[in-house]
PDB file of C-alpha atoms in Angstrom:
ATOM      1  CA  PRO O   1     -26.512 -10.221  15.442  1.00  0.00           C
ATOM      2  CA  PRO O   2     -25.545  -7.790  12.458  1.00  0.00           C
ATOM      3  CA  ALA O   3     -22.427  -8.967  10.774  1.00  0.00           C
ATOM      4  CA  GLU O   4     -19.306  -7.026  11.836  1.00  0.00           C
ATOM      5  CA  PRO O   5     -17.664  -4.822   9.069  1.00  0.00           C
ATOM      6  CA  LEU O   6     -15.411  -6.255   6.778  1.00  0.00           C
ATOM      7  CA  THR O   7     -12.989  -3.292   7.347  1.00  0.00           C
ATOM      8  CA  GLU O   8     -12.476  -0.981  10.136  1.00  0.00           C
ATOM      9  CA  ARG O   9     -11.343   2.587   9.860  1.00  0.00           C
ATOM     10  CA  ARG O  10     -10.024   4.556  12.602  1.00  0.00           C
ATOM     11  CA  GLN O  11      -7.952   7.820  12.697  1.00  0.00           C
ATOM     12  CA  ALA O  12      -5.639   9.664  14.973  1.00  0.00           C
ATOM     13  CA  GLY O  13      -2.830  12.176  14.914  1.00  0.00           C
ATOM     14  CA  GLY O  14      -3.201  12.257  11.011  1.00  0.00           C
ATOM     15  CA  VAL O  15      -2.983   8.616  10.951  1.00  0.00           C
ATOM     16  CA  ARG O  16      -5.726   6.513   9.277  1.00  0.00           C
ATOM     17  CA  THR O  17      -5.415   2.839  10.093  1.00  0.00           C
ATOM     18  CA  ILE O  18      -7.747   0.271   7.784  1.00  0.00           C
ATOM     19  CA  VAL O  19      -7.858  -3.031   9.423  1.00  0.00           C
ATOM     20  CA  LEU O  20      -8.910  -6.069   7.098  1.00  0.00           C
ATOM     21  CA  ASN O  21     -11.593  -7.466   9.456  1.00  0.00           C
ATOM     22  CA  ASN O  22     -12.699 -11.158   8.450  1.00  0.00           C
ATOM     23  CA  PRO O  23     -10.213 -13.321   9.958  1.00  0.00           C
ATOM     24  CA  ARG O  24     -12.503 -16.392   9.706  1.00  0.00           C
ATOM     25  CA  ARG O  25     -12.198 -16.263   5.947  1.00  0.00           C
ATOM     26  CA  ARG O  26      -8.643 -15.331   5.971  1.00  0.00           C
ATOM     27  CA  ASN O  27      -9.344 -11.776   5.260  1.00  0.00           C
ATOM     28  CA  ALA O  28     -10.053 -12.700   1.673  1.00  0.00           C
ATOM     29  CA  LEU O  29     -10.381  -9.948  -0.706  1.00  0.00           C
ATOM     30  CA  SER O  30     -13.913 -10.837  -1.849  1.00  0.00           C
ATOM     31  CA  LEU O  31     -15.971  -8.409  -3.691  1.00  0.00           C
ATOM     32  CA  PRO O  32     -17.416  -6.842  -0.700  1.00  0.00           C
ATOM     33  CA  MET O  33     -14.086  -6.802   1.280  1.00  0.00           C
ATOM     34  CA  LEU O  34     -12.541  -4.855  -1.898  1.00  0.00           C
ATOM     35  CA  GLN O  35     -15.634  -2.488  -1.836  1.00  0.00           C
ATOM     36  CA  SER O  36     -15.214  -1.773   1.703  1.00  0.00           C
ATOM     37  CA  LEU O  37     -11.382  -1.147   1.423  1.00  0.00           C
ATOM     38  CA  ARG O  38     -12.029   1.218  -1.590  1.00  0.00           C
ATOM     39  CA  ARG O  39     -14.452   3.244   0.531  1.00  0.00           C
ATOM     40  CA  ASP O  40     -12.121   3.551   3.430  1.00  0.00           C
ATOM     41  CA  LEU O  41      -8.993   4.440   1.476  1.00  0.00           C
ATOM     42  CA  LEU O  42     -11.229   7.204  -0.598  1.00  0.00           C
ATOM     43  CA  HIS O  43     -13.112   8.367   2.765  1.00  0.00           C
ATOM     44  CA  ASP O  44     -12.350  12.172   2.975  1.00  0.00           C
ATOM     45  CA  VAL O  45      -9.021  11.511   1.630  1.00  0.00           C
ATOM     46  CA  LYS O  46      -8.518  15.394   0.746  1.00  0.00           C
ATOM     47  CA  SER O  47      -9.062  16.120   4.259  1.00  0.00           C
ATOM     48  CA  ARG O  48      -6.224  18.253   5.643  1.00  0.00           C
ATOM     49  CA  GLU O  49      -5.989  16.020   8.715  1.00  0.00           C
ATOM     50  CA  LEU O  50      -5.286  12.866   6.943  1.00  0.00           C
ATOM     51  CA  ARG O  51      -1.428  12.446   6.529  1.00  0.00           C
ATOM     52  CA  VAL O  52      -0.786   8.623   6.010  1.00  0.00           C
ATOM     53  CA  ILE O  53      -2.750   5.394   5.715  1.00  0.00           C
ATOM     54  CA  VAL O  54      -2.070   2.153   7.327  1.00  0.00           C
ATOM     55  CA  ILE O  55      -3.352  -1.241   6.145  1.00  0.00           C
ATOM     56  CA  ALA O  56      -3.362  -3.774   8.913  1.00  0.00           C
ATOM     57  CA  ALA O  57      -5.503  -7.189   9.555  1.00  0.00           C
ATOM     58  CA  GLU O  58      -6.860  -9.158  12.149  1.00  0.00           C
ATOM     59  CA  GLY O  59      -5.907 -12.603  12.792  1.00  0.00           C
ATOM     60  CA  PRO O  60      -2.890 -14.734  11.912  1.00  0.00           C
ATOM     61  CA  VAL O  61      -3.350 -14.354   7.787  1.00  0.00           C
ATOM     62  CA  PHE O  62      -2.827 -10.858   6.604  1.00  0.00           C
ATOM     63  CA  CYS O  63      -4.503 -11.567   3.586  1.00  0.00           C
ATOM     64  CA  SER O  64      -5.221 -14.641   1.752  1.00  0.00           C
ATOM     65  CA  GLY O  65      -5.920 -13.244  -1.566  1.00  0.00           C
ATOM     66  CA  HIS O  66      -9.286 -13.617  -3.516  1.00  0.00           C
ATOM     67  CA  ASP O  67     -12.303 -15.539  -2.241  1.00  0.00           C
ATOM     68  CA  LEU O  68     -11.959 -18.552  -4.449  1.00  0.00           C
ATOM     69  CA  LYS O  69     -15.720 -19.077  -3.757  1.00  0.00           C
ATOM     70  CA  GLU O  70     -16.368 -16.294  -6.101  1.00  0.00           C
ATOM     71  CA  LEU O  71     -14.274 -17.651  -8.824  1.00  0.00           C
ATOM     72  CA  SER O  72     -16.039 -20.990  -9.097  1.00  0.00           C
ATOM     73  CA  SER O  73     -18.042 -21.969 -12.447  1.00  0.00           C
ATOM     74  CA  GLU O  74     -21.174 -20.991 -10.229  1.00  0.00           C
ATOM     75  CA  ASP O  75     -20.447 -17.250 -11.065  1.00  0.00           C
ATOM     76  CA  ASP O  76     -20.438 -16.236 -14.756  1.00  0.00           C
ATOM     77  CA  VAL O  77     -17.416 -14.488 -16.649  1.00  0.00           C
ATOM     78  CA  LYS O  78     -19.320 -11.067 -15.908  1.00  0.00           C
ATOM     79  CA  HIS O  79     -18.832 -11.638 -12.128  1.00  0.00           C
ATOM     80  CA  HIS O  80     -15.138 -12.930 -12.517  1.00  0.00           C
ATOM     81  CA  THR O  81     -14.589  -9.723 -14.415  1.00  0.00           C
ATOM     82  CA  GLN O  82     -15.684  -7.481 -11.692  1.00  0.00           C
ATOM     83  CA  VAL O  83     -13.959  -9.277  -9.032  1.00  0.00           C
ATOM     84  CA  PHE O  84     -10.663  -8.568 -10.750  1.00  0.00           C
ATOM     85  CA  GLU O  85     -11.410  -5.187 -12.390  1.00  0.00           C
ATOM     86  CA  LEU O  86     -12.152  -3.845  -8.858  1.00  0.00           C
ATOM     87  CA  CYS O  87      -9.123  -5.515  -7.240  1.00  0.00           C
ATOM     88  CA  ALA O  88      -6.875  -3.716  -9.980  1.00  0.00           C
ATOM     89  CA  GLU O  89      -8.667  -0.544  -9.528  1.00  0.00           C
ATOM     90  CA  VAL O  90      -8.051  -0.877  -5.347  1.00  0.00           C
ATOM     91  CA  MET O  91      -4.280  -1.679  -6.076  1.00  0.00           C
ATOM     92  CA  THR O  92      -3.767   1.221  -8.579  1.00  0.00           C
ATOM     93  CA  LEU O  93      -5.581   3.611  -6.325  1.00  0.00           C
ATOM     94  CA  ILE O  94      -2.896   2.814  -3.435  1.00  0.00           C
ATOM     95  CA  GLN O  95      -0.504   4.307  -5.613  1.00  0.00           C
ATOM     96  CA  LYS O  96      -2.797   7.302  -6.867  1.00  0.00           C
ATOM     97  CA  LEU O  97      -3.493   8.636  -3.274  1.00  0.00           C
ATOM     98  CA  PRO O  98      -2.080  11.903  -2.213  1.00  0.00           C
ATOM     99  CA  VAL O  99      -0.874  10.270   0.944  1.00  0.00           C
ATOM    100  CA  PRO O 100       1.574   7.605   1.659  1.00  0.00           C
ATOM    101  CA  VAL O 101      -0.016   3.943   2.279  1.00  0.00           C
ATOM    102  CA  ILE O 102       1.931   1.577   4.683  1.00  0.00           C
ATOM    103  CA  ALA O 103       1.140  -2.414   4.725  1.00  0.00           C
ATOM    104  CA  LYS O 104       1.412  -3.567   8.544  1.00  0.00           C
ATOM    105  CA  VAL O 105       2.221  -7.273   7.855  1.00  0.00           C
ATOM    106  CA  ASN O 106       1.661  -9.975  10.616  1.00  0.00           C
ATOM    107  CA  GLY O 107       1.172 -13.046   9.201  1.00  0.00           C
ATOM    108  CA  LEU O 108       0.657 -14.683   5.956  1.00  0.00           C
ATOM    109  CA  ALA O 109       0.265 -12.274   2.577  1.00  0.00           C
ATOM    110  CA  THR O 110      -0.553 -14.838  -0.489  1.00  0.00           C
ATOM    111  CA  ALA O 111      -1.877 -14.176  -4.256  1.00  0.00           C
ATOM    112  CA  ALA O 112      -3.899 -11.033  -4.288  1.00  0.00           C
ATOM    113  CA  GLY O 113      -2.709 -10.451  -0.502  1.00  0.00           C
ATOM    114  CA  CYS O 114       0.697 -10.439  -1.558  1.00  0.00           C
ATOM    115  CA  GLN O 115      -0.133  -8.207  -4.291  1.00  0.00           C
ATOM    116  CA  LEU O 116      -1.557  -5.645  -1.628  1.00  0.00           C
ATOM    117  CA  VAL O 117       1.499  -5.776   0.064  1.00  0.00           C
ATOM    118  CA  ALA O 118       3.613  -4.902  -3.231  1.00  0.00           C
ATOM    119  CA  SER O 119       1.104  -2.075  -4.111  1.00  0.00           C
ATOM    120  CA  CYS O 120       1.723  -0.258  -0.823  1.00  0.00           C
ATOM    121  CA  ASP O 121       4.289   2.717  -0.918  1.00  0.00           C
ATOM    122  CA  ILE O 122       6.019   1.071   2.390  1.00  0.00           C
ATOM    123  CA  ALA O 123       5.602  -2.449   4.035  1.00  0.00           C
ATOM    124  CA  VAL O 124       6.701  -3.222   7.640  1.00  0.00           C
ATOM    125  CA  ALA O 125       6.383  -6.982   8.403  1.00  0.00           C
ATOM    126  CA  SER O 126       6.911  -9.053  11.489  1.00  0.00           C
ATOM    127  CA  GLU O 127       9.447 -11.778  11.623  1.00  0.00           C
ATOM    128  CA  LYS O 128       6.883 -14.329  11.477  1.00  0.00           C
ATOM    129  CA  SER O 129       5.176 -12.959   8.189  1.00  0.00           C
ATOM    130  CA  GLN O 130       5.549 -14.861   4.962  1.00  0.00           C
ATOM    131  CA  PHE O 131       4.655 -13.918   1.186  1.00  0.00           C
ATOM    132  CA  ALA O 132       3.519 -16.296  -1.476  1.00  0.00           C
ATOM    133  CA  THR O 133       1.909 -16.421  -4.990  1.00  0.00           C
ATOM    134  CA  PRO O 134       0.829 -20.121  -4.713  1.00  0.00           C
ATOM    135  CA  GLY O 135      -1.968 -19.515  -7.748  1.00  0.00           C
ATOM    136  CA  VAL O 136      -0.354 -21.909  -9.778  1.00  0.00           C
ATOM    137  CA  ASN O 137      -0.633 -24.875  -7.447  1.00  0.00           C
ATOM    138  CA  ILE O 138      -4.763 -24.683  -8.219  1.00  0.00           C
ATOM    139  CA  GLY O 139      -4.250 -24.073 -11.773  1.00  0.00           C
ATOM    140  CA  LEU O 140      -4.920 -20.297 -11.345  1.00  0.00           C
ATOM    141  CA  PHE O 141      -1.667 -18.417 -12.219  1.00  0.00           C
ATOM    142  CA  CYS O 142      -1.464 -15.299 -10.227  1.00  0.00           C
ATOM    143  CA  SER O 143      -1.098 -12.975 -13.179  1.00  0.00           C
ATOM    144  CA  THR O 144      -2.704 -10.028 -11.529  1.00  0.00           C
ATOM    145  CA  PRO O 145      -0.611 -10.129  -8.432  1.00  0.00           C
ATOM    146  CA  ALA O 146       2.526 -10.683 -10.934  1.00  0.00           C
ATOM    147  CA  VAL O 147       2.010  -7.106 -12.189  1.00  0.00           C
ATOM    148  CA  ALA O 148       2.815  -5.688  -8.646  1.00  0.00           C
ATOM    149  CA  LEU O 149       5.476  -8.315  -7.641  1.00  0.00           C
ATOM    150  CA  GLY O 150       7.120  -7.776 -10.963  1.00  0.00           C
ATOM    151  CA  ARG O 151       7.435  -4.304 -10.284  1.00  0.00           C
ATOM    152  CA  SER O 152       8.847  -4.736  -6.548  1.00  0.00           C
ATOM    153  CA  LEU O 153      11.024  -7.572  -7.022  1.00  0.00           C
ATOM    154  CA  PRO O 154      13.945  -8.768  -9.285  1.00  0.00           C
ATOM    155  CA  ARG O 155      12.428 -10.710 -12.196  1.00  0.00           C
ATOM    156  CA  LYS O 156      14.006 -13.872 -11.345  1.00  0.00           C
ATOM    157  CA  VAL O 157      12.937 -13.972  -7.758  1.00  0.00           C
ATOM    158  CA  ALA O 158       9.245 -12.952  -8.893  1.00  0.00           C
ATOM    159  CA  LEU O 159       9.033 -15.491 -11.462  1.00  0.00           C
ATOM    160  CA  GLU O 160      10.379 -18.251  -9.142  1.00  0.00           C
ATOM    161  CA  MET O 161       7.291 -17.210  -6.335  1.00  0.00           C
ATOM    162  CA  LEU O 162       4.877 -17.233  -9.602  1.00  0.00           C
ATOM    163  CA  PHE O 163       6.123 -20.627 -10.851  1.00  0.00           C
ATOM    164  CA  THR O 164       6.759 -22.441  -7.652  1.00  0.00           C
ATOM    165  CA  GLY O 165       4.000 -20.934  -5.227  1.00  0.00           C
ATOM    166  CA  GLU O 166       6.755 -21.402  -2.426  1.00  0.00           C
ATOM    167  CA  PRO O 167       6.817 -18.587  -0.021  1.00  0.00           C
ATOM    168  CA  LEU O 168       9.397 -15.892   0.915  1.00  0.00           C
ATOM    169  CA  SER O 169      10.071 -15.644   4.623  1.00  0.00           C
ATOM    170  CA  ALA O 170      10.089 -11.979   6.070  1.00  0.00           C
ATOM    171  CA  GLN O 171      13.750 -11.883   5.627  1.00  0.00           C
ATOM    172  CA  GLU O 172      13.866 -12.938   2.172  1.00  0.00           C
ATOM    173  CA  ALA O 173      11.042 -10.266   1.476  1.00  0.00           C
ATOM    174  CA  LEU O 174      13.359  -7.730   2.987  1.00  0.00           C
ATOM    175  CA  MET O 175      16.418  -8.651   1.022  1.00  0.00           C
ATOM    176  CA  HIS O 176      14.682  -8.535  -2.368  1.00  0.00           C
ATOM    177  CA  GLY O 177      12.731  -5.480  -1.461  1.00  0.00           C
ATOM    178  CA  LEU O 178       9.290  -6.606  -1.128  1.00  0.00           C
ATOM    179  CA  VAL O 179       9.043  -5.020   2.208  1.00  0.00           C
ATOM    180  CA  SER O 180      10.776  -2.085   3.727  1.00  0.00           C
ATOM    181  CA  LYS O 181      11.552  -3.276   7.358  1.00  0.00           C
ATOM    182  CA  VAL O 182      11.145  -6.423   9.355  1.00  0.00           C
ATOM    183  CA  VAL O 183      10.715  -6.375  13.143  1.00  0.00           C
ATOM    184  CA  PRO O 184       9.664  -8.594  16.064  1.00  0.00           C
ATOM    185  CA  GLU O 185       6.075  -8.918  16.352  1.00  0.00           C
ATOM    186  CA  GLU O 186       5.841  -7.028  19.592  1.00  0.00           C
ATOM    187  CA  LYS O 187       7.790  -4.073  17.685  1.00  0.00           C
ATOM    188  CA  LEU O 188       5.390  -4.024  14.678  1.00  0.00           C
ATOM    189  CA  GLU O 189       2.943  -1.450  15.948  1.00  0.00           C
ATOM    190  CA  GLU O 190       5.710   0.647  17.394  1.00  0.00           C
ATOM    191  CA  GLU O 191       7.943   0.790  14.011  1.00  0.00           C
ATOM    192  CA  THR O 192       4.752   1.321  11.842  1.00  0.00           C
ATOM    193  CA  MET O 193       3.951   4.226  13.979  1.00  0.00           C
ATOM    194  CA  LYS O 194       7.353   5.655  14.144  1.00  0.00           C
ATOM    195  CA  ILE O 195       7.452   5.687  10.354  1.00  0.00           C
ATOM    196  CA  SER O 196       3.912   7.356  10.115  1.00  0.00           C
ATOM    197  CA  GLN O 197       4.436   9.808  12.571  1.00  0.00           C
ATOM    198  CA  LYS O 198       7.843  11.059  10.689  1.00  0.00           C
ATOM    199  CA  ILE O 199       5.846  11.379   7.580  1.00  0.00           C
ATOM    200  CA  CYS O 200       3.297  13.487   9.651  1.00  0.00           C
ATOM    201  CA  GLU O 201       6.056  16.095  10.329  1.00  0.00           C
ATOM    202  CA  SER O 202       6.275  16.875   6.450  1.00  0.00           C
ATOM    203  CA  SER O 203       4.247  19.075   4.223  1.00  0.00           C
ATOM    204  CA  LYS O 204       1.159  17.231   3.001  1.00  0.00           C
ATOM    205  CA  SER O 205       1.446  19.105  -0.479  1.00  0.00           C
ATOM    206  CA  VAL O 206       5.122  18.443  -0.729  1.00  0.00           C
ATOM    207  CA  LEU O 207       4.667  14.579  -0.145  1.00  0.00           C
ATOM    208  CA  ALA O 208       1.506  14.466  -2.370  1.00  0.00           C
ATOM    209  CA  LEU O 209       3.722  15.983  -5.402  1.00  0.00           C
ATOM    210  CA  GLY O 210       6.729  13.945  -4.453  1.00  0.00           C
ATOM    211  CA  LYS O 211       4.616  10.607  -4.473  1.00  0.00           C
ATOM    212  CA  ALA O 212       3.013  11.283  -7.709  1.00  0.00           C
ATOM    213  CA  THR O 213       5.991  12.320  -9.338  1.00  0.00           C
ATOM    214  CA  PHE O 214       7.983   9.069  -8.052  1.00  0.00           C
ATOM    215  CA  TYR O 215       5.333   6.798  -9.985  1.00  0.00           C
ATOM    216  CA  ARG O 216       5.389   8.737 -13.011  1.00  0.00           C
ATOM    217  CA  GLN O 217       9.262   9.092 -13.589  1.00  0.00           C
ATOM    218  CA  ILE O 218       9.760   5.190 -12.475  1.00  0.00           C
ATOM    219  CA  THR O 219       8.170   3.822 -15.787  1.00  0.00           C
ATOM    220  CA  GLN O 220      10.219   6.664 -18.060  1.00  0.00           C
ATOM    221  CA  ASP O 221      13.494   6.275 -19.630  1.00  0.00           C
ATOM    222  CA  LEU O 222      16.254   8.322 -18.073  1.00  0.00           C
ATOM    223  CA  ASP O 223      16.402  11.188 -20.000  1.00  0.00           C
ATOM    224  CA  THR O 224      12.544  11.596 -19.645  1.00  0.00           C
ATOM    225  CA  ALA O 225      12.504  11.164 -16.322  1.00  0.00           C
ATOM    226  CA  TYR O 226      15.280  13.798 -15.467  1.00  0.00           C
ATOM    227  CA  LYS O 227      13.195  16.474 -17.840  1.00  0.00           C
ATOM    228  CA  MET O 228       9.864  15.862 -15.825  1.00  0.00           C
ATOM    229  CA  THR O 229      11.463  15.740 -12.475  1.00  0.00           C
ATOM    230  CA  THR O 230      13.519  18.843 -13.162  1.00  0.00           C
ATOM    231  CA  GLN O 231       9.990  20.620 -14.105  1.00  0.00           C
ATOM    232  CA  VAL O 232       8.651  19.180 -11.026  1.00  0.00           C
ATOM    233  CA  MET O 233      11.540  20.767  -8.673  1.00  0.00           C
ATOM    234  CA  VAL O 234      10.851  24.063 -10.123  1.00  0.00           C
ATOM    235  CA  ASP O 235       6.808  23.961  -9.276  1.00  0.00           C
ATOM    236  CA  ASN O 236       7.870  22.385  -5.946  1.00  0.00           C
ATOM    237  CA  LEU O 237       9.369  25.852  -5.262  1.00  0.00           C
ATOM    238  CA  THR O 238       6.442  27.495  -6.323  1.00  0.00           C
ATOM    239  CA  LEU O 239       4.499  25.675  -3.412  1.00  0.00           C
ATOM    240  CA  ARG O 240       3.747  27.849  -0.418  1.00  0.00           C
ATOM    241  CA  ASP O 241       5.491  25.053   1.608  1.00  0.00           C
ATOM    242  CA  GLY O 242       8.301  24.736  -0.629  1.00  0.00           C
ATOM    243  CA  GLN O 243       9.233  28.624   0.071  1.00  0.00           C
ATOM    244  CA  GLU O 244       8.388  27.718   3.840  1.00  0.00           C
ATOM    245  CA  GLY O 245      10.664  25.036   4.042  1.00  0.00           C
ATOM    246  CA  ILE O 246      13.407  26.756   2.804  1.00  0.00           C
ATOM    247  CA  GLU O 247      12.868  30.015   4.664  1.00  0.00           C
ATOM    248  CA  ALA O 248      13.142  28.022   7.841  1.00  0.00           C
ATOM    249  CA  PHE O 249      16.017  26.188   7.281  1.00  0.00           C
ATOM    250  CA  ILE O 250      17.787  29.414   6.514  1.00  0.00           C
ATOM    251  CA  GLN O 251      16.489  31.173   9.539  1.00  0.00           C
ATOM    252  CA  LYS O 252      17.060  27.667  11.676  1.00  0.00           C
ATOM    253  CA  ARG O 253      13.393  27.554  12.791  1.00  0.00           C
ATOM    254  CA  LYS O 254      10.936  24.664  12.487  1.00  0.00           C
ATOM    255  CA  PRO O 255       8.804  25.144   9.451  1.00  0.00           C
ATOM    256  CA  VAL O 256       4.797  25.939   9.606  1.00  0.00           C
ATOM    257  CA  TRP O 257       3.426  23.754   6.892  1.00  0.00           C
ATOM    258  CA  SER O 258       0.016  25.007   5.499  1.00  0.00           C
ATOM    259  CA  HIS O 259      -1.829  22.231   6.489  1.00  0.00           C
TER     260      HIS O 259
END
């Protein structure tokens, strides 16, 4: 029989769900898995119907990180470089997309899988979920996951994870800011869709501008960030939806967004 696709993409009501679909391999981010994920993220991304993307997974492991079989000495340096470069491309792509991306985590997320969660704009996790960067235990320090981790967690928490490989519980991940919400497993779908549907109520063009601006300013010093965002606020007012939202508020009616 033909192999099942490594990722499954479905879309309804403005919400695209991308499901990592290789539970037998613990949804490892093999080169084909990364290529499939990238395709699903980019598919018709400028469509007016697309408002939010949810990344979920089949099986008890959300994502175990890289497929270590691809990183053995059987493959050459060129192949190893291709794997890590594509992974970095996918992680940065998530933050460059014009719509919010939500990680829906129900299980274990390790190494590059933990990096994937940290790279998403929002992360909702079930109570049983855990997060770890255990590469140090097999002699491959999680240096690329550390990029996303170090930007999501306090430095000392991130470094303890990286140095020890010990996992964070879902509640610890919430406390330190790696995830946005923790809910019982049976409420995970409901809570993720609640957030997604709330996002769908807003203007797509305004959200796209806001997301891009947030990631630009976060790396800037305070004065530069305020100068840049001041101009963005002015630019936001020139958008059709910027004016529509203000007029609707004044007129006490629901806005009619351009999308």
